[in-house]
XYZ file of C-alpha atoms in Angstrom:
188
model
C 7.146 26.523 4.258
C 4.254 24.651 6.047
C 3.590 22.802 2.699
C 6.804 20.897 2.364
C 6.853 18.015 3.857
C 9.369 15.375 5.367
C 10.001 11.996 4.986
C 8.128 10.844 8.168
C 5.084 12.235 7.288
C 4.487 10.226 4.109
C 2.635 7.568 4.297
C 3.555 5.608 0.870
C 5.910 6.013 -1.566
C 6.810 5.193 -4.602
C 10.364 6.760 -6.803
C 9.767 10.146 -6.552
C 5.685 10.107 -5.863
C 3.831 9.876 -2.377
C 0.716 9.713 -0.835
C 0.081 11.510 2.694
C -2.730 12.670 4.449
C -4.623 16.167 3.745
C -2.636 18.555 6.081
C -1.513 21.936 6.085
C -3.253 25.033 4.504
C -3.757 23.803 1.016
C -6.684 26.296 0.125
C -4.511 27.972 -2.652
C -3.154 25.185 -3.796
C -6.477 23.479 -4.310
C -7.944 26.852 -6.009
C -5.166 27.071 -8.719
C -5.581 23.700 -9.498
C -9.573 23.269 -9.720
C -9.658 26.764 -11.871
C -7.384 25.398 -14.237
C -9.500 24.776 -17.516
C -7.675 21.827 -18.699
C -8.482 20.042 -14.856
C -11.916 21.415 -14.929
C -12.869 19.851 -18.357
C -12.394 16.760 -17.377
C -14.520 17.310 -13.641
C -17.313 15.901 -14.258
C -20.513 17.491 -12.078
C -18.523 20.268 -10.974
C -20.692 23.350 -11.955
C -19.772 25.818 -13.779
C -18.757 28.943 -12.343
C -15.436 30.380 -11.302
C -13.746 29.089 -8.487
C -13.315 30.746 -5.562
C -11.160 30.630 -2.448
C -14.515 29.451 -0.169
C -15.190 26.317 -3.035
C -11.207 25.625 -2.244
C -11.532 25.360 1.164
C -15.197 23.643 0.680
C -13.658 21.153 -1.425
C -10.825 19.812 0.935
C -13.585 20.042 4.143
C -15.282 17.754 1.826
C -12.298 15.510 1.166
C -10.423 15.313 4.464
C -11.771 11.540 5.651
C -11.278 9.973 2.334
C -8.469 11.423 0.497
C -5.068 12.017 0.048
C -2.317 14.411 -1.099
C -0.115 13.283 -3.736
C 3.108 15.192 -3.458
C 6.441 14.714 -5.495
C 10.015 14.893 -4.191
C 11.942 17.647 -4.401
C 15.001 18.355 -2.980
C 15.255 16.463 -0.427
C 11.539 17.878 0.595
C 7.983 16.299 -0.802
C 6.075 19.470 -1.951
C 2.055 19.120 -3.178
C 1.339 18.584 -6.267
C -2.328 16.679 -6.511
C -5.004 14.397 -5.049
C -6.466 11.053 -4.777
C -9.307 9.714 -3.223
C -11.096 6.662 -2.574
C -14.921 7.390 -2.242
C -16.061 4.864 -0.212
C -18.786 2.224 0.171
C -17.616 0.401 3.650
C -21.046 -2.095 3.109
C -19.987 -3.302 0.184
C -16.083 -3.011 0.200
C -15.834 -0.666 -3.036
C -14.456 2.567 -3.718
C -14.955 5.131 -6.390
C -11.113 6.412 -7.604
C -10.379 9.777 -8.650
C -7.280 11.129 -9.005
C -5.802 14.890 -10.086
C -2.311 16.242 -10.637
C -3.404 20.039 -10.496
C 0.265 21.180 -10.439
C 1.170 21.858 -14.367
C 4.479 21.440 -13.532
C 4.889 18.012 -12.436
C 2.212 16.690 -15.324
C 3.664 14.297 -17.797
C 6.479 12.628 -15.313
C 4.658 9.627 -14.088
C 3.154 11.169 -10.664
C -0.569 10.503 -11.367
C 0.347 6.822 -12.840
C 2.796 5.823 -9.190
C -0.099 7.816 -7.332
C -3.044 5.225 -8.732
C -0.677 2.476 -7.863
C -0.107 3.746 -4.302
C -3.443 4.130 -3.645
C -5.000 0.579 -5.103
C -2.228 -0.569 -2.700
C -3.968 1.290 0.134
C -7.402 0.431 -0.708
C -6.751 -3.395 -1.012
C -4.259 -4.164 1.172
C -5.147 -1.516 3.813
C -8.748 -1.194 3.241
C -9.542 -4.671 2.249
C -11.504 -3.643 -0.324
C -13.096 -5.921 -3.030
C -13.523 -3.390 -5.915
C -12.615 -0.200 -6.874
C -14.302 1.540 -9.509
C -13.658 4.910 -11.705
C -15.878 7.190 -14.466
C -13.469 8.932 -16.921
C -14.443 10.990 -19.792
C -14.289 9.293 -22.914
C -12.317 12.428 -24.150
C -9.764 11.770 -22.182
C -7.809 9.387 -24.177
C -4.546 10.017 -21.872
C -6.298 9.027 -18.779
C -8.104 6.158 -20.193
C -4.643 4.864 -21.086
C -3.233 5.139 -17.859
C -6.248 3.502 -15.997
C -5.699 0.405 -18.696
C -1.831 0.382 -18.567
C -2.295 -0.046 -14.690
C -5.221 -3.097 -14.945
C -8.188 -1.270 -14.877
C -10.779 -2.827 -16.866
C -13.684 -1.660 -18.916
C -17.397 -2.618 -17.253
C -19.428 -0.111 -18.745
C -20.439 2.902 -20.353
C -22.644 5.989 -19.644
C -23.390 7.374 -23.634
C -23.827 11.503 -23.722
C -23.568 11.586 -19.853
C -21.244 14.390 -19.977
C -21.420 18.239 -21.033
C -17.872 19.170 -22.506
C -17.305 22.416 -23.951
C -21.313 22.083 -25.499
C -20.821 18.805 -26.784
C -21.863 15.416 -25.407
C -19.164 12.935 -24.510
C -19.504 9.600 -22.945
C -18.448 8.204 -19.881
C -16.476 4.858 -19.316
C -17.059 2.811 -16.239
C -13.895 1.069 -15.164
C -12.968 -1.312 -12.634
C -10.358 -2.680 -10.806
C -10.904 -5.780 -8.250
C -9.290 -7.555 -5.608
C -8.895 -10.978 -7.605
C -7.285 -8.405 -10.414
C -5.302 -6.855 -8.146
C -3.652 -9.652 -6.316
C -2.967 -11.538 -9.973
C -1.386 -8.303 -11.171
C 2.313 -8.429 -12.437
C 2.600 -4.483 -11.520
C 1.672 -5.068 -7.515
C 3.511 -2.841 -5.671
């Protein structure tokens, strides 16, 4: 019951999706989600081994300045469902993005899509920031579309940077900036 959370404790919502700070004990929530195989294909540098309880726990000690929780709404509760995080760099004003729904069962209903909103809302109106970039795997032609259909841009690409299943994939460098952000028709 200490992972369901109230109204007050979110910090921004959207519909159904919300963004609060890392709280409660999330260890096992964290460890099904990072051993899933379709999450971990797409994690980048993460090595290869199974997941344990320890990396769980590793992970969110890791996280806890510069991330949140993305949970969903249900019944009148908000229960955990994902991440996001800004990785930042405060000298410059930019941010590296990442964001994860690790919860099978809230995939495909618009939580990781209100969740990038919520959180380029936080970094540029909260943060101030000027820029805020992301590295997706070219293979993942879902989340490529989401970063576009939101007003990320393309800046770059990384050819065979990544190891997928043996094969090399690329990786596309995109960005989303404050002049972008504030000209953007989906502002929340």
């Amino acid at each position: 019951m200490d992972n369901l959370y109230r109204n007050e404790e979110i910090i921004l919502t959207m519909k159904n999706t919300g963004l609060i700070s890392l709280q409660g004990n999330l260890e096992n929530f964290f460890f099904e989600w990072l051993g899933d195989p379709e999450i971990f294909r797409h994690m980048g540098d993460r090595e290869i081994k199974p997941y344990t309880l320890q990396d769980a726990k590793n992970h969110i000690k890791a996280m806890q300045k510069d991330s949140f929780l993305v949970v969903a709404e249900k019944e009148n509760f908000w229960i955990p469902v994902g991440y996001s995080r800004l990785i930042l760099r405060p000298r410059h004003k930019i941010a590296n993005f990442i964001v994860m729904i690790g919860d099978k069962n809230f995939r495909g209903y618009g939580h990781r899509k209100r969740a990038t909103l919520l959180t380029l809302n936080y970094g540029f109106k909260k943060l101030g920031l000027y820029a805020i970039h992301l590295v997706v795997s070219a293979n993942n032609k879902r989340a490529v579309h989401l970063y576009e259909s939101v007003g990320f841009k393309h800046c770059g690409r990384r050819h065979n940077a990544r190891l997928e299943e043996n094969k090399r994939v690329d990786e596309i460098l995109m960005e989303f900036t404050q002049e972008m952000y504030y000209n953007s028709r989906e502002k929340i």
